[in-house]
XYZ file of C-alpha atoms in Angstrom:
227
model
C 11.683 3.440 21.023
C 8.784 5.485 19.631
C 9.705 9.145 19.163
C 6.394 10.247 17.619
C 4.452 12.960 19.405
C 0.811 12.482 20.386
C -0.389 14.544 17.412
C 1.854 12.601 15.046
C 0.452 9.312 16.313
C -3.097 10.606 15.851
C -2.355 11.548 12.243
C -0.625 8.226 11.545
C -3.471 6.162 13.022
C -6.094 8.235 11.212
C -4.373 7.632 7.896
C -4.143 3.895 8.530
C -7.740 3.559 9.761
C -9.546 5.628 7.121
C -7.021 5.709 4.283
C -6.684 9.494 4.165
C -6.166 12.617 6.224
C -7.465 16.152 5.663
C -5.470 18.934 7.294
C -4.850 22.641 7.038
C -2.355 23.497 4.314
C 1.033 23.706 5.992
C 2.213 26.616 3.861
C -0.581 29.053 2.993
C 1.710 31.366 1.028
C 2.719 28.514 -1.285
C -0.940 27.616 -1.813
C -1.900 31.225 -2.534
C 0.912 31.501 -5.076
C -0.357 28.451 -6.962
C -3.973 29.618 -6.851
C -3.001 33.116 -8.006
C -1.145 31.663 -10.986
C -4.293 29.788 -12.047
C -6.457 32.878 -11.540
C -4.057 35.025 -13.589
C -4.323 32.605 -16.525
C -8.118 32.469 -16.213
C -8.339 36.271 -16.054
C -7.235 36.368 -19.694
C -10.638 34.823 -20.408
C -12.296 37.751 -18.641
C -13.022 36.141 -15.270
C -11.148 36.123 -11.961
C -13.164 33.471 -10.125
C -12.138 29.841 -10.522
C -15.588 28.739 -9.335
C -17.193 30.553 -12.290
C -14.873 29.293 -15.029
C -17.742 27.403 -16.685
C -19.463 30.696 -17.481
C -16.609 31.751 -19.738
C -15.055 28.533 -21.041
C -17.017 26.066 -23.132
C -16.791 22.366 -22.398
C -15.551 21.843 -25.955
C -12.460 23.985 -25.219
C -11.931 22.797 -21.639
C -9.358 20.086 -22.274
C -7.122 22.313 -24.397
C -7.389 25.038 -21.768
C -6.586 22.609 -18.928
C -3.548 21.219 -20.764
C -2.334 24.761 -21.401
C -2.616 25.622 -17.698
C -0.804 22.393 -16.736
C 2.001 23.164 -19.181
C 2.399 26.761 -18.013
C 2.316 26.044 -14.293
C 4.711 23.103 -14.531
C 7.188 25.356 -16.321
C 7.440 27.489 -13.173
C 10.673 26.667 -11.304
C 8.984 27.305 -7.957
C 6.000 24.973 -8.418
C 7.339 21.652 -7.157
C 8.815 23.060 -3.963
C 5.698 25.153 -3.306
C 3.459 22.133 -3.781
C 5.625 19.994 -1.515
C 5.595 22.643 1.229
C 1.794 22.568 1.337
C 1.890 19.033 2.757
C 5.478 18.685 4.002
C 4.887 18.013 7.741
C 2.261 15.383 6.941
C 4.481 13.693 4.378
C 7.334 13.688 6.901
C 5.196 11.583 9.239
C 3.427 9.340 6.731
C 6.098 8.791 4.084
C 9.386 10.201 5.327
C 11.608 13.144 4.432
C 13.681 11.523 1.692
C 11.159 11.468 -1.099
C 10.605 10.841 -4.760
C 8.086 13.327 -6.172
C 6.088 12.913 -9.346
C 7.704 14.962 -12.107
C 4.582 16.895 -13.124
C 1.800 18.165 -10.912
C -1.615 17.359 -12.375
C -4.630 19.652 -12.608
C -8.307 18.706 -12.789
C -10.964 21.186 -13.910
C -14.497 19.813 -13.714
C -17.355 22.020 -14.831
C -21.000 21.521 -13.841
C -22.682 18.878 -15.992
C -19.466 17.993 -17.834
C -19.320 14.292 -18.702
C -15.964 14.583 -20.492
C -13.828 15.061 -17.368
C -14.726 11.930 -15.435
C -12.260 9.654 -13.719
C -14.012 6.283 -13.282
C -13.528 4.250 -10.135
C -9.969 2.973 -9.898
C -7.035 2.425 -7.589
C -3.700 3.685 -8.892
C -2.118 0.316 -8.128
C -4.515 -1.334 -10.611
C -2.486 0.292 -13.387
C 0.920 -0.472 -11.896
C 1.693 2.399 -9.513
C 3.689 1.545 -6.403
C 1.528 0.705 -3.354
C 3.987 2.782 -1.309
C 2.914 6.070 -2.885
C 0.530 8.608 -1.413
C -1.393 11.258 -3.327
C -1.354 14.882 -2.196
C -4.628 16.396 -3.432
C -4.877 20.187 -3.216
C -8.121 22.043 -4.001
C -7.896 25.563 -5.406
C -11.588 26.076 -4.557
C -13.900 24.607 -1.922
C -14.662 21.003 -2.938
C -17.673 19.088 -1.665
C -20.246 16.485 -2.753
C -20.084 15.899 -6.531
C -17.758 18.891 -6.936
C -15.146 16.759 -5.208
C -13.935 13.151 -5.418
C -15.123 10.003 -3.690
C -13.070 7.473 -1.747
C -13.856 3.895 -0.753
C -12.924 3.295 2.913
C -10.388 0.545 3.694
C -12.840 -1.979 5.214
C -15.203 -1.748 2.239
C -12.262 -1.765 -0.168
C -11.010 -4.985 1.399
C -14.439 -6.570 0.918
C -14.464 -5.391 -2.704
C -11.023 -6.890 -3.250
C -12.014 -10.211 -1.688
C -15.134 -10.405 -3.853
C -13.819 -8.642 -6.926
C -15.081 -11.244 -9.376
C -18.604 -10.777 -8.044
C -18.480 -6.974 -8.222
C -16.591 -6.591 -11.494
C -19.121 -8.194 -13.821
C -19.166 -5.283 -16.237
C -17.627 -1.864 -16.818
C -16.453 0.722 -14.306
C -19.891 2.385 -14.150
C -21.478 -0.899 -13.123
C -18.727 -1.468 -10.563
C -19.318 1.980 -9.076
C -23.054 1.344 -8.762
C -22.348 -1.681 -6.571
C -20.401 0.398 -4.046
C -21.953 3.877 -4.479
C -23.687 3.787 -1.087
C -20.383 2.955 0.614
C -18.106 5.659 -0.802
C -17.146 8.734 1.198
C -17.316 12.104 -0.533
C -14.286 14.213 0.299
C -15.124 17.653 1.683
C -11.919 19.612 1.301
C -12.048 23.395 1.475
C -9.580 25.752 -0.132
C -6.837 26.139 2.455
C -6.841 22.427 3.260
C -4.939 19.485 1.813
C -6.005 15.867 1.359
C -3.399 13.113 1.539
C -4.751 9.688 0.630
C -3.609 6.137 0.109
C -4.066 5.419 -3.591
C -4.346 1.650 -3.122
C -8.010 2.267 -2.273
C -10.584 2.832 -5.034
C -11.547 6.439 -5.771
C -12.825 8.604 -8.620
C -15.412 11.241 -9.456
C -18.820 11.603 -11.079
C -20.544 14.350 -13.060
C -20.316 17.609 -11.130
C -23.922 18.379 -10.184
C -23.065 21.523 -8.226
C -23.210 25.008 -9.781
C -19.482 25.720 -9.467
C -16.362 24.527 -11.280
C -13.893 22.302 -9.453
C -10.183 23.070 -9.621
C -7.930 20.588 -7.863
C -4.318 19.496 -8.213
C -2.706 16.182 -7.385
C 0.781 14.759 -7.157
C 2.268 11.482 -5.890
C 5.039 11.085 -3.334
C 6.907 8.033 -2.050
C 9.930 7.222 0.059
C 13.127 6.834 -1.934
C 13.762 3.632 -0.018
C 10.407 1.936 -0.625
C 9.893 -0.512 -3.516
C 9.013 0.846 -6.925
């Protein structure tokens, strides 16, 4: 017997059909707490706008700054529960409520024109991650176009997989060029959460917008699914 509600079925089918869902953050207070923590750290640099971080932090110091923020925020005893609460009802439907959660929550900071913070096209399973994981991607600012990430839809991803030898005749940049017209750019505003299936190829390119991207990501899987 199927006990899912109509809305739950819609979410489940959407995730299966397109490989991701974008929904309103389930716990806005938890999201605000995380964003405020990042803003408080940035304010020590003399700025209180995450979007304008590039005006105060040089690209040459970005990685050290990002690692420092990751270290500080992951030391907070409230972080993991807060992050989980942002997507909890969606995870309950898609993955279950007995979960394994990645130990550390990751942070990406991508400044305009920065070529040092790129994540080339990849699927997490290519490097050995479980195909039963999902990624919860939380923006701390509005993310759109090249200030966001791209995602290859399931039907195109299947074609890529079936013809991988044809497409992968070079490096990751060459691979991306073969599917660039097919990728979907994720428009995820602050206050929303993206949950996506990491078996499908995704990545980012140079941020050509005039604002800095701040986004966090963490993987979840059912305790009872294969590792």
